[in-house]
Coordinates of C-alpha atoms and ligand atoms in Angstrom, one line a residue:
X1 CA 13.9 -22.9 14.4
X2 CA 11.2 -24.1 16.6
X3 CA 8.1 -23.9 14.9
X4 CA 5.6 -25.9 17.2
X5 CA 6.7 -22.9 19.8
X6 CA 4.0 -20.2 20.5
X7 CA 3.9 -16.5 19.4
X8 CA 4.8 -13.2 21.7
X9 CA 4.5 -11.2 18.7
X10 CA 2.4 -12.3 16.0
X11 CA 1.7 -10.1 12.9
X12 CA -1.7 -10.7 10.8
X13 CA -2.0 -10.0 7.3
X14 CA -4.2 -10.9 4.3
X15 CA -0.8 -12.4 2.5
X16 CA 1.8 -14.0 4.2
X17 CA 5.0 -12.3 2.8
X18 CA 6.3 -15.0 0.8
X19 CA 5.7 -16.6 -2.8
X20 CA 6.3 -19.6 -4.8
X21 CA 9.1 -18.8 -7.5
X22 CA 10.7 -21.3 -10.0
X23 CA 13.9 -22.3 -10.4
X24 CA 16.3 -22.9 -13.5
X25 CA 15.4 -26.6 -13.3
X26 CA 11.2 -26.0 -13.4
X27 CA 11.1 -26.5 -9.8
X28 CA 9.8 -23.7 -6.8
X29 CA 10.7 -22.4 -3.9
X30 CA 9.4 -20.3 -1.2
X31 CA 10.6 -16.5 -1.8
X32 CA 10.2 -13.4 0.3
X33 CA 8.2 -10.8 -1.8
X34 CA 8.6 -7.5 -2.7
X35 CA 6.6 -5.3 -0.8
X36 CA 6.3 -2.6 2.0
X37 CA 4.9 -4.5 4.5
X38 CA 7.1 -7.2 4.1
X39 CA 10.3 -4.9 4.3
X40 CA 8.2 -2.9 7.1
X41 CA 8.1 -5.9 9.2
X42 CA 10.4 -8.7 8.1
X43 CA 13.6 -7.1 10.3
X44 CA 11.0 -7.5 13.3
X45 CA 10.0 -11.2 12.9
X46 CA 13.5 -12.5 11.5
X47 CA 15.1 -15.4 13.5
X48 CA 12.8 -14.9 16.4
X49 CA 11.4 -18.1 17.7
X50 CA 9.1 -16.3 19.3
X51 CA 7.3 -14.3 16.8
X52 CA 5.9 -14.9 13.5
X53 CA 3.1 -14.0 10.8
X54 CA -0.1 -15.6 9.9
X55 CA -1.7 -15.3 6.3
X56 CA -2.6 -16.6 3.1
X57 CA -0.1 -18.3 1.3
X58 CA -1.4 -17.5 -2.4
X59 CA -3.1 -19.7 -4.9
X60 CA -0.1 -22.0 -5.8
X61 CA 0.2 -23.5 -1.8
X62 CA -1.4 -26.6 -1.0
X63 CA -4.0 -26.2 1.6
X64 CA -1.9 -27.0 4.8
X65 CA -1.9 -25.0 8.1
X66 CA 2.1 -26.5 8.9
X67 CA 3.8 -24.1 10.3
X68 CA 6.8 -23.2 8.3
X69 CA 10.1 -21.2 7.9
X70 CA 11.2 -18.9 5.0
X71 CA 14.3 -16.6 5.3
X72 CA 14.6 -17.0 9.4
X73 CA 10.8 -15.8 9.5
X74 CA 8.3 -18.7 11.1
X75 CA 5.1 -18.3 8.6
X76 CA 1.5 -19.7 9.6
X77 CA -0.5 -20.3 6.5
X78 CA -4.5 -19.6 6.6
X79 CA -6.1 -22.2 3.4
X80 CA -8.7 -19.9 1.1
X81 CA -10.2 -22.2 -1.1
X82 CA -11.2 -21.0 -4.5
X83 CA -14.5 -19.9 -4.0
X84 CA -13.4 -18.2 -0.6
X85 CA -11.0 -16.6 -2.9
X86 CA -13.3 -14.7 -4.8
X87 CA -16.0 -14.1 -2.4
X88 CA -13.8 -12.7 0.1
X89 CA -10.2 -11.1 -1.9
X90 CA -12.2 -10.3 -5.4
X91 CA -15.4 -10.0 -3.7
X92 CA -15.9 -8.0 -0.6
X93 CA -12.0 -6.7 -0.4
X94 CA -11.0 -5.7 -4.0
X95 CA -15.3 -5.2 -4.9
X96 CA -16.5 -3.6 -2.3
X97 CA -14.6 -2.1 0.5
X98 CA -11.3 -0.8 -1.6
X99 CA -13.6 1.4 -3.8
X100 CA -15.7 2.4 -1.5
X101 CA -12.5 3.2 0.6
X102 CA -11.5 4.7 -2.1
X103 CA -14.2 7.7 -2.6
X104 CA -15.9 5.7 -5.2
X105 CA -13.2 5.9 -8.0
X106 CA -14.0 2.3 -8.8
X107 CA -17.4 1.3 -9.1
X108 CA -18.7 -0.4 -5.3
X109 CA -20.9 -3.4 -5.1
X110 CA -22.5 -5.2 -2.1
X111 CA -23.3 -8.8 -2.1
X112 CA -24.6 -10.8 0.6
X113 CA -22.4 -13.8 -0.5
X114 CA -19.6 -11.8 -0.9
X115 CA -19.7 -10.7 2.8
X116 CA -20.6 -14.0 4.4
X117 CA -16.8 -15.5 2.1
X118 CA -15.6 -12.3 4.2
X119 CA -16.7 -13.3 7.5
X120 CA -15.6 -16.9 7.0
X121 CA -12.3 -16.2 6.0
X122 CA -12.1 -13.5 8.6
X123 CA -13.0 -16.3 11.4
X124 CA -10.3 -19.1 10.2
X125 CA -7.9 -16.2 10.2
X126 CA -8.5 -15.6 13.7
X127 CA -9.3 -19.1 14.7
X128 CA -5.5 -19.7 13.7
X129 CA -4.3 -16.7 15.2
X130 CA -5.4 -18.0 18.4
X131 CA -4.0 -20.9 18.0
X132 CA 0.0 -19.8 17.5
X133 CA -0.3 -16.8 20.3
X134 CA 1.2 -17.3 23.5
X135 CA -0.6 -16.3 26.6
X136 CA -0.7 -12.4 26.7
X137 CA 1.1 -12.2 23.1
X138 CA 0.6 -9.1 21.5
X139 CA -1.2 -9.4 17.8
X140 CA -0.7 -7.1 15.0
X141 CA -3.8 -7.5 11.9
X142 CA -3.2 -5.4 9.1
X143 CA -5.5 -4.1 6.9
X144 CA -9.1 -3.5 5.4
X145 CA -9.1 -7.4 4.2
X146 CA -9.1 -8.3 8.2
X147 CA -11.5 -6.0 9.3
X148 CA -13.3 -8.9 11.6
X149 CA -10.6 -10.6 13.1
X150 CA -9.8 -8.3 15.5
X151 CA -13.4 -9.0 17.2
X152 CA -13.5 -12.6 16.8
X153 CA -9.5 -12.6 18.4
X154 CA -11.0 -11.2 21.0
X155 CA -14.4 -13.7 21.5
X156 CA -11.4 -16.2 21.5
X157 CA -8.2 -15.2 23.2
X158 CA -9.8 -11.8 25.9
X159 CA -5.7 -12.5 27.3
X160 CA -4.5 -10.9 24.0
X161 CA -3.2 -7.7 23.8
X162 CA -4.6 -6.7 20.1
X163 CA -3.7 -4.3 17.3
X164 CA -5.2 -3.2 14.1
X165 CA -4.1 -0.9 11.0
X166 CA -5.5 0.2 8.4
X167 CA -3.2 1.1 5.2
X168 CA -6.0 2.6 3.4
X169 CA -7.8 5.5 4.0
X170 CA -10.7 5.3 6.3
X171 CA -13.7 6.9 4.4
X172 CA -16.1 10.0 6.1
X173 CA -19.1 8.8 7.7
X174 CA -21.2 9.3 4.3
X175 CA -19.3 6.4 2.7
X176 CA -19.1 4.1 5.0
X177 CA -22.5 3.9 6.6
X178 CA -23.5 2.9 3.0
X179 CA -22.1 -0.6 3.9
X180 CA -25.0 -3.2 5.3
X181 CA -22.9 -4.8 7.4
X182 CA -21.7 -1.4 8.5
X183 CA -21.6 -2.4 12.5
X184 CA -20.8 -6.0 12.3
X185 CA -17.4 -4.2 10.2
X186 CA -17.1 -1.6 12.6
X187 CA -17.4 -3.7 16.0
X188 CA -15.0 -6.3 14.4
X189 CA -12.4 -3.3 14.0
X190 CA -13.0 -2.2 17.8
X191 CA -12.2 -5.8 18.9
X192 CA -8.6 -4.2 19.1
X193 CA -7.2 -2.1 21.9
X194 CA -5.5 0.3 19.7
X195 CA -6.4 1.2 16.0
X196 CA -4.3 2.8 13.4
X197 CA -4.7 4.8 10.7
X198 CA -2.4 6.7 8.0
X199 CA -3.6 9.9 9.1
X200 CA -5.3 11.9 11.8
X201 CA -8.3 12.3 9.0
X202 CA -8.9 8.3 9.2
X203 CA -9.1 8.1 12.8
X204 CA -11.4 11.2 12.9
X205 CA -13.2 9.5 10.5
X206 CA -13.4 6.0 12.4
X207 CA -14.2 7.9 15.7
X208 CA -17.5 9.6 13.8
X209 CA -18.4 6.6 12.4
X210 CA -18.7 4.7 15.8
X211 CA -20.7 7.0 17.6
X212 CA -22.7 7.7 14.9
X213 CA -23.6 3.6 15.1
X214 CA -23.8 3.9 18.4
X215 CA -20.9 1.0 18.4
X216 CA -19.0 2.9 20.9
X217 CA -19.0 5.8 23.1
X218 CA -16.3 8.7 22.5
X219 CA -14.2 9.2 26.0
X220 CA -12.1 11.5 24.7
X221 CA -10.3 12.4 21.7
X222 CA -9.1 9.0 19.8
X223 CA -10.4 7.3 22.7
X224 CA -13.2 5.1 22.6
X225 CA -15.6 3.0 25.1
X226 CA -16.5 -0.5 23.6
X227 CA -18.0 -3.6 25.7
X228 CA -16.9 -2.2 28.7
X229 CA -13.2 -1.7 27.3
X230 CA -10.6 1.2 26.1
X231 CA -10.1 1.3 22.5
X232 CA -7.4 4.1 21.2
X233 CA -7.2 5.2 17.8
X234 CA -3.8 7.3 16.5
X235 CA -2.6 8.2 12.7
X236 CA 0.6 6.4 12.2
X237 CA 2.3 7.2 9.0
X238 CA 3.9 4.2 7.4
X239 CA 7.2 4.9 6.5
X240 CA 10.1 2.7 4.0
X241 CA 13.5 1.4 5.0
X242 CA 14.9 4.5 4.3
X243 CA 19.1 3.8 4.5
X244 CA 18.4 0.6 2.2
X245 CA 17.4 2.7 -0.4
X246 CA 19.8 5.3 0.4
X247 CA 22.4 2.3 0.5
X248 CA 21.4 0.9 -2.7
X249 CA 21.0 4.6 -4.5
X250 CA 24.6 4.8 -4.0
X251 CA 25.7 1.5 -5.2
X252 CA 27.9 1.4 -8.9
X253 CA 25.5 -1.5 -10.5
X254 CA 22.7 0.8 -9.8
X255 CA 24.1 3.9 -11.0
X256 CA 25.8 2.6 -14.0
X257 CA 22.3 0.4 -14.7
X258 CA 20.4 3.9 -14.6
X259 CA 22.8 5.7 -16.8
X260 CA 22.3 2.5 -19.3
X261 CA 18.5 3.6 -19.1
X262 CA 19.0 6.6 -19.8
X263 CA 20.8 6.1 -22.5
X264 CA 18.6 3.1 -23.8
X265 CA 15.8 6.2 -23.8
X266 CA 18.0 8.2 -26.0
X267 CA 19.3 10.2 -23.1
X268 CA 16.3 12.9 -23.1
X269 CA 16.8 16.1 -21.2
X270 CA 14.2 15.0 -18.8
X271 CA 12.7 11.5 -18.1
X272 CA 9.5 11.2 -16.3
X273 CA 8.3 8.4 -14.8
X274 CA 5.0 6.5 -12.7
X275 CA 5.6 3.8 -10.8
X276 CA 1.9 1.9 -9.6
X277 CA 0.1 -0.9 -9.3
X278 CA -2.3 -0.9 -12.5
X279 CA -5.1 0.6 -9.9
X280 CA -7.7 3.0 -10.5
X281 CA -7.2 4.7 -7.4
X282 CA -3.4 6.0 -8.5
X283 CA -4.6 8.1 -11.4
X284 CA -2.3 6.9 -13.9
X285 CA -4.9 8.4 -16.9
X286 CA -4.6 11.7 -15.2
X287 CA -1.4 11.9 -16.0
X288 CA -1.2 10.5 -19.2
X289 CA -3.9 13.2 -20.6
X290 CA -1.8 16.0 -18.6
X291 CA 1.6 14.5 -20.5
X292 CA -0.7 14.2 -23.7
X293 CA -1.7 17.4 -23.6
X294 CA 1.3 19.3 -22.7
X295 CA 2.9 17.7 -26.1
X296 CA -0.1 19.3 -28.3
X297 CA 0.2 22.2 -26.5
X298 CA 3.9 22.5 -27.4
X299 CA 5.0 22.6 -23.5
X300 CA 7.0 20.0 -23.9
X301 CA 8.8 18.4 -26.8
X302 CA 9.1 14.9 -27.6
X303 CA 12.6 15.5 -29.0
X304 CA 13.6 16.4 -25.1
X305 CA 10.9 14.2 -22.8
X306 CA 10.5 10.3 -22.3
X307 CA 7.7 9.3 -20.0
X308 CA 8.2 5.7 -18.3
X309 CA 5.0 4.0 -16.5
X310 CA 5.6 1.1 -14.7
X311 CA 2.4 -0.2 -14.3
X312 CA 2.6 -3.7 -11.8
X313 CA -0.1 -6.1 -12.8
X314 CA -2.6 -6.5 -9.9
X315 CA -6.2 -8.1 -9.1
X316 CA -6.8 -8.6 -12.9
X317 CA -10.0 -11.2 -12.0
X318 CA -11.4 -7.6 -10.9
X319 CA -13.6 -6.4 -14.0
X320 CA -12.9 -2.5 -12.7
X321 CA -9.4 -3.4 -13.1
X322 CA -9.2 -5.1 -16.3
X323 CA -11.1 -2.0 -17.4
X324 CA -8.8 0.2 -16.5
X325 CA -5.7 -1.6 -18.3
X326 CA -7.6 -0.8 -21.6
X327 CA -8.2 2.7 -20.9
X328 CA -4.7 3.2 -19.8
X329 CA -3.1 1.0 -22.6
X330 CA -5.4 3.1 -25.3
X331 CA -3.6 6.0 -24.2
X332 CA -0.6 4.9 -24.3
X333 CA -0.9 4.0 -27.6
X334 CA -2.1 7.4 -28.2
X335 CA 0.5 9.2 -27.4
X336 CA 3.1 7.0 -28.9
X337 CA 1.0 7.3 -32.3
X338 CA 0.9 10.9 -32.3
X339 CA 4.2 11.9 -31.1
X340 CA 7.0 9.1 -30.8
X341 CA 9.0 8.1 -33.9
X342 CA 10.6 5.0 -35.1
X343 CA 12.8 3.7 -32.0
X344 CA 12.0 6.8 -30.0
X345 CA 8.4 6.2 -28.2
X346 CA 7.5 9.3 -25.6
X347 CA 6.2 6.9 -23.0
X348 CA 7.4 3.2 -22.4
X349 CA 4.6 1.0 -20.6
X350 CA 5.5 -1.7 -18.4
X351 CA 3.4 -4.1 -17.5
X352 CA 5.5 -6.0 -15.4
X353 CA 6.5 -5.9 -11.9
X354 CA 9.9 -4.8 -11.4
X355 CA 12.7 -6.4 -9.0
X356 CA 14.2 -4.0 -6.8
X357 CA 17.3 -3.4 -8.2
X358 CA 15.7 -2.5 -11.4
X359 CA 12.9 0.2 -9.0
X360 CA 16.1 1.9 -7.9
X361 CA 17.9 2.4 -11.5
X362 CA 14.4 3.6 -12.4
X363 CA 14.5 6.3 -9.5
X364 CA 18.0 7.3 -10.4
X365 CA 17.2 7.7 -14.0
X366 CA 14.4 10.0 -13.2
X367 CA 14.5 13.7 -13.5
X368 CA 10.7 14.0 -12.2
X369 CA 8.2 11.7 -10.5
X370 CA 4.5 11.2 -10.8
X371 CA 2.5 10.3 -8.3
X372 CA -1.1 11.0 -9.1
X373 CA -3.8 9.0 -7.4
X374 CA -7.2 10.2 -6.7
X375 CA -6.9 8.9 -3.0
X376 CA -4.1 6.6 -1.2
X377 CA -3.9 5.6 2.2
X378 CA -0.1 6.6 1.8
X379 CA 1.7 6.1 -1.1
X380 CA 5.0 4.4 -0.4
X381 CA 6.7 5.1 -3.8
X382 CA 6.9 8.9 -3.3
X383 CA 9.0 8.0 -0.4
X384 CA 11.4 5.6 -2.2
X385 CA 12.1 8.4 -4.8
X386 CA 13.0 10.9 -2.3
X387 CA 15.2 8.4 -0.3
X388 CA 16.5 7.1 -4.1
X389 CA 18.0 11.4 -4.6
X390 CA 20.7 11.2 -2.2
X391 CA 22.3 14.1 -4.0
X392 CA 19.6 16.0 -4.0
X393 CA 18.2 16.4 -7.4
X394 CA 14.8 15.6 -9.1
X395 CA 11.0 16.5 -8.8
X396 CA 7.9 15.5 -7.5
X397 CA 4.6 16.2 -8.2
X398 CA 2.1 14.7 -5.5
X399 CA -1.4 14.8 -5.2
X400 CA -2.7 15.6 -1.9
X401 CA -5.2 12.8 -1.3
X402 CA -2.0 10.8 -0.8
X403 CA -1.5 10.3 2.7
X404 CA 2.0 10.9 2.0
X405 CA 0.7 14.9 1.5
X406 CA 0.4 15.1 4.9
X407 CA 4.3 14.9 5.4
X408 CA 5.9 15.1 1.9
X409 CA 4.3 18.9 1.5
X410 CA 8.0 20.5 -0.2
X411 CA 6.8 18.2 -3.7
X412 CA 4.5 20.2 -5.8
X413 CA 1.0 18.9 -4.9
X414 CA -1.9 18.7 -7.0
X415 CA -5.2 18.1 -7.3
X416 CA -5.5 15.3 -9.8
X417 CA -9.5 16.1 -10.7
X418 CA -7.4 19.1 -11.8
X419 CA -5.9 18.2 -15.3
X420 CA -4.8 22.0 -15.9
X421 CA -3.3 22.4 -12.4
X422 CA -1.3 19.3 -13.2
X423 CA 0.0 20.2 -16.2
X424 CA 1.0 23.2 -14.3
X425 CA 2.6 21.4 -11.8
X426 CA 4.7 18.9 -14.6
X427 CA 5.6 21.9 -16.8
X428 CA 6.9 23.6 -13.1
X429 CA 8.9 20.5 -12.4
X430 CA 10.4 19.7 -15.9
X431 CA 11.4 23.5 -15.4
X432 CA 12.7 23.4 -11.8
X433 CA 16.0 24.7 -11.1
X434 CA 18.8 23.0 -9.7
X435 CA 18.4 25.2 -6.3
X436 CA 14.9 24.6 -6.2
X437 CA 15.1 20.7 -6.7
X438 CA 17.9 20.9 -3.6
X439 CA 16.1 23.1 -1.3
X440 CA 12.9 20.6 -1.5
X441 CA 14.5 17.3 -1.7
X442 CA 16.3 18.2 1.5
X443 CA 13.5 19.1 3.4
X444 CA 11.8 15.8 1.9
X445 CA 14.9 13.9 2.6
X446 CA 14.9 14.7 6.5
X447 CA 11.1 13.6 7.0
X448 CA 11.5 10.7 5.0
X449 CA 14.4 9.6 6.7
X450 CA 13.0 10.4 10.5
X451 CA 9.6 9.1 10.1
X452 CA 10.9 5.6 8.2
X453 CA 9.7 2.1 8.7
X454 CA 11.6 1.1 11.8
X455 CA 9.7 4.8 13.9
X456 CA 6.3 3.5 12.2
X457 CA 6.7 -0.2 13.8
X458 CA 8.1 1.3 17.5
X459 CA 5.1 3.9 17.7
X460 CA 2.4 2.0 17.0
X461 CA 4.1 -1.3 18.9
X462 CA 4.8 0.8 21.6
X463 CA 1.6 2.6 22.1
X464 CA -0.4 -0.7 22.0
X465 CA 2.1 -2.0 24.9
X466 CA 0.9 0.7 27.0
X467 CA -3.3 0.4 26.2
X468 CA -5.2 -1.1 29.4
X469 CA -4.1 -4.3 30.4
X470 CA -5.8 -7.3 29.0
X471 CA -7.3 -9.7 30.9
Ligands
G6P501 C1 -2.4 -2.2 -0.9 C2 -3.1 -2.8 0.3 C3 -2.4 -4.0 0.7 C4 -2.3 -5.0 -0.5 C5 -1.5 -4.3 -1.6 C6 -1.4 -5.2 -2.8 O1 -1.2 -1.6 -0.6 O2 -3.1 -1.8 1.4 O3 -3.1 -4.7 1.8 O4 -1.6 -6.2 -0.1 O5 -2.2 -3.1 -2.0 O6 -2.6 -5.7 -3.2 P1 -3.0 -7.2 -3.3 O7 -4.4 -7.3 -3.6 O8 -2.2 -7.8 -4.4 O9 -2.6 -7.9 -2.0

């Protein structure tokens, strides 16, 4: 692979999509991670000279800015240094922006130091984007982390042809306008020629926040004036790799691993499970009060349910986070306490993150899945459970302030404020009959598998090849 070569296609993203694991012998080596993005967007970069991805390459690299090849992908690492670190990923990312994002699950501060680590980062990020990009390459910057670089690209390379999504929900007007740096944030975003959102309510959002700054003038729906330029805004619902899930659904080691689960749960008429980042925003309290509570009130029997919570450990130098792992872990507890005997807990906690292999054995063992959160720009793993059901059976219960809602609507949705209408909901699904479970997972089935991740990476690729001509 050529590495000193420039970039057509060059895809922006707080992390790159590698990390360092280690080896029998104690040693490491570069890995691709797990991830959606990374699956999103790895078949796209993949032994093309041409392209390749800029980010962060966690705290274990050195900091270099060599260019460098993992898996047939060329990989441009930005340095953070430690104190960048937390002023810009702990600080105004994981601090401020995600809660606030997040309608205020999490509790939102503002710091001035926090923002000017932001803006820094923000810069170098662009800074080296400029420097890999070809003339007239088209640039892809993902998420609320890179909210500036869009802007600065653009003081830098005007030749660019530049995209931006967002995979978190864009908040109303009322949230965001709460942020000091509100138009420095919002200008940096419009640096782009198109920006995406998860759904149509984002980029409404985004297109009332502008004009209400007076950042932009609105030419039309999702279409914005800014410095003289075009900037379009469209919803784009990410979507998963559908067939490999399918593909792997269907393999014997993961079907004879799942029925091994089963069994190693004592082969319970009906196994629920959660599968999250330990997050505030993905409601994995809610429910654990509704499971808690449909146990007391005799609903369900511990004799016949198992609850499994994979809960992946995530941003733990966030206090808001470490937090909630106590809250959630107290429950847990709880429940086990009051109604598990010896060898036969009702829910098993994982605090681990799972490989894939042992995601998809998960998904096959489950009889009903619960995704709860309170908001979500998407929500990727109600999408791998309904690809995981090739035969058609299993339940779902989905809150609607998952952008997934917006397509997934034959799962039972639920208000997750709403611990009685999710109880409902869990005591409907436990319940569901087999014709019921068919009917919706086909209907699920067909809009997961037409809206996956290769549609998601054409429409917004090709709409941004067709916004006004850069310069
Ligand atoms: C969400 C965000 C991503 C982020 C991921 C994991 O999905 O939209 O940008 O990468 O969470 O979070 P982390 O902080 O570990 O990168």
């Amino acid at each position: 692979m050529v590495i000193a070569q420039k970039s057509q296609l060059v895809v922006v993203a707080n992390r790159l999509p590698v990390r360092r694991v280690e080896l029998e012998d104690g040693s490491t080596e570069w890995a691709t991670s797990p991830g959606g993005l990374v699956s999103a967007l790895s078949p796209a970069l993949q032994e093309s000279t041409d392209r390749c991805w800029v980010g962060w390459a966690g705290s274990d690299s050195t900091d270099s800015t060599e260019p460098f090849a993992v898996d047939g992908m060329k990989l441009v690492p930005v340095p953070v240094t430690a104190d960048e670190l937390d002023n810009h990923y702990n600080g105004m990312s994981n601090g401020t922006l995600w809660p606030l994002y997040h309608d205020k699950v999490g509790p939102v501060e503002f710091h001035r130091h926090w923002f000017d680590g932001y803006r820094t980062v923000n810069k170098r990020f662009a800074e080296a984007t400029a420097e890999v990009a070809e003339s007239g390459a088209t640039v892809w910057i993902q998420d609320y982390q890179l909210h500036m670089v869009p802007g600065f690209l653009r003081r830098l390379r005007p030749d660019l042809r530049i995209g931006f999504f967002l995979h978190i929900p864009f908040p109303p007007a009322e949230l965001f306008t709460q942020l000091p740096w509100r138009e420095r944030l919002a200008e940096g975003m419009l640096g782009a020629d198109l920006i995406g959102f998860q759904t149509p309510r984002g980029a409404a959002n985004f297109q009332r926040v502008a004009s209400f700054l007076k950042v932009a003038t609105v030419d039309g729906k999702h279409r914005l004036k800014h410095d003289a330029r075009e900037v379009r805004l469209g919803a784009y619902p990410i979507g998963i790799d559908a067939s490999r899930y399918e593909n792997a659904a269907r393999s014997h080691e993961i079907e004879e691993r799942s029925r091994d689960l089963r069994a190693g749960l004592g082969n319970p008429r009906t196994v629920l499970l959660g599968v999250d980042r330990l997050d505030y925003t993905k409601g994995i309290d809610v429910r654990l009060r509704a499971f808690k509570e449909l146990l007391a009130d005799g609903v369900l029997h511990p004799s016949q349910v198992t609850m499994v919570q994979v809960a992946e450990p995530s941003r733990d130098q966030v206090d808001a986070y470490a937090d909630l792992r106590a809250r959630v872990e107290q429950l847990v507890s709880e429940i086990n306490g009051d109604y598990g005997r010896v060898g036969f807990p009702v829910v098993h906690y994982i605090h681990q993150s799972q490989d894939f292999d042992e995601l998809m054995s998960l998904y096959r063992a489950a009889d009903v899945m619960l995704v709860t959160p309170f908001a979500d720009g998407m929500n990727l793993v109600a999408k791998e459970y309904v690809a995981a059901r090739y035969e058609e059976s299993g339940a779902m219960v989905l809150s609607e302030f998952a952008g997934a809602a917006h397509q997934l609507s034959d799962a039972l949705t639920v208000n997750p404020y709403d611990i009685d209408g999710v109880k409902a909901a869990v005591a409907e699904a436990v319940n569901m009959s087999p014709e019921e479970q068919r009917t919706r997972l086909r209907a699920l089935r067909e809009v997961v598998k037409s809206t996956d991740v290769s549609f998601w990476v054409e429409s917004f690729l090709n709409d941004l090849a067709v916004t006004a001509d850069a310069v």
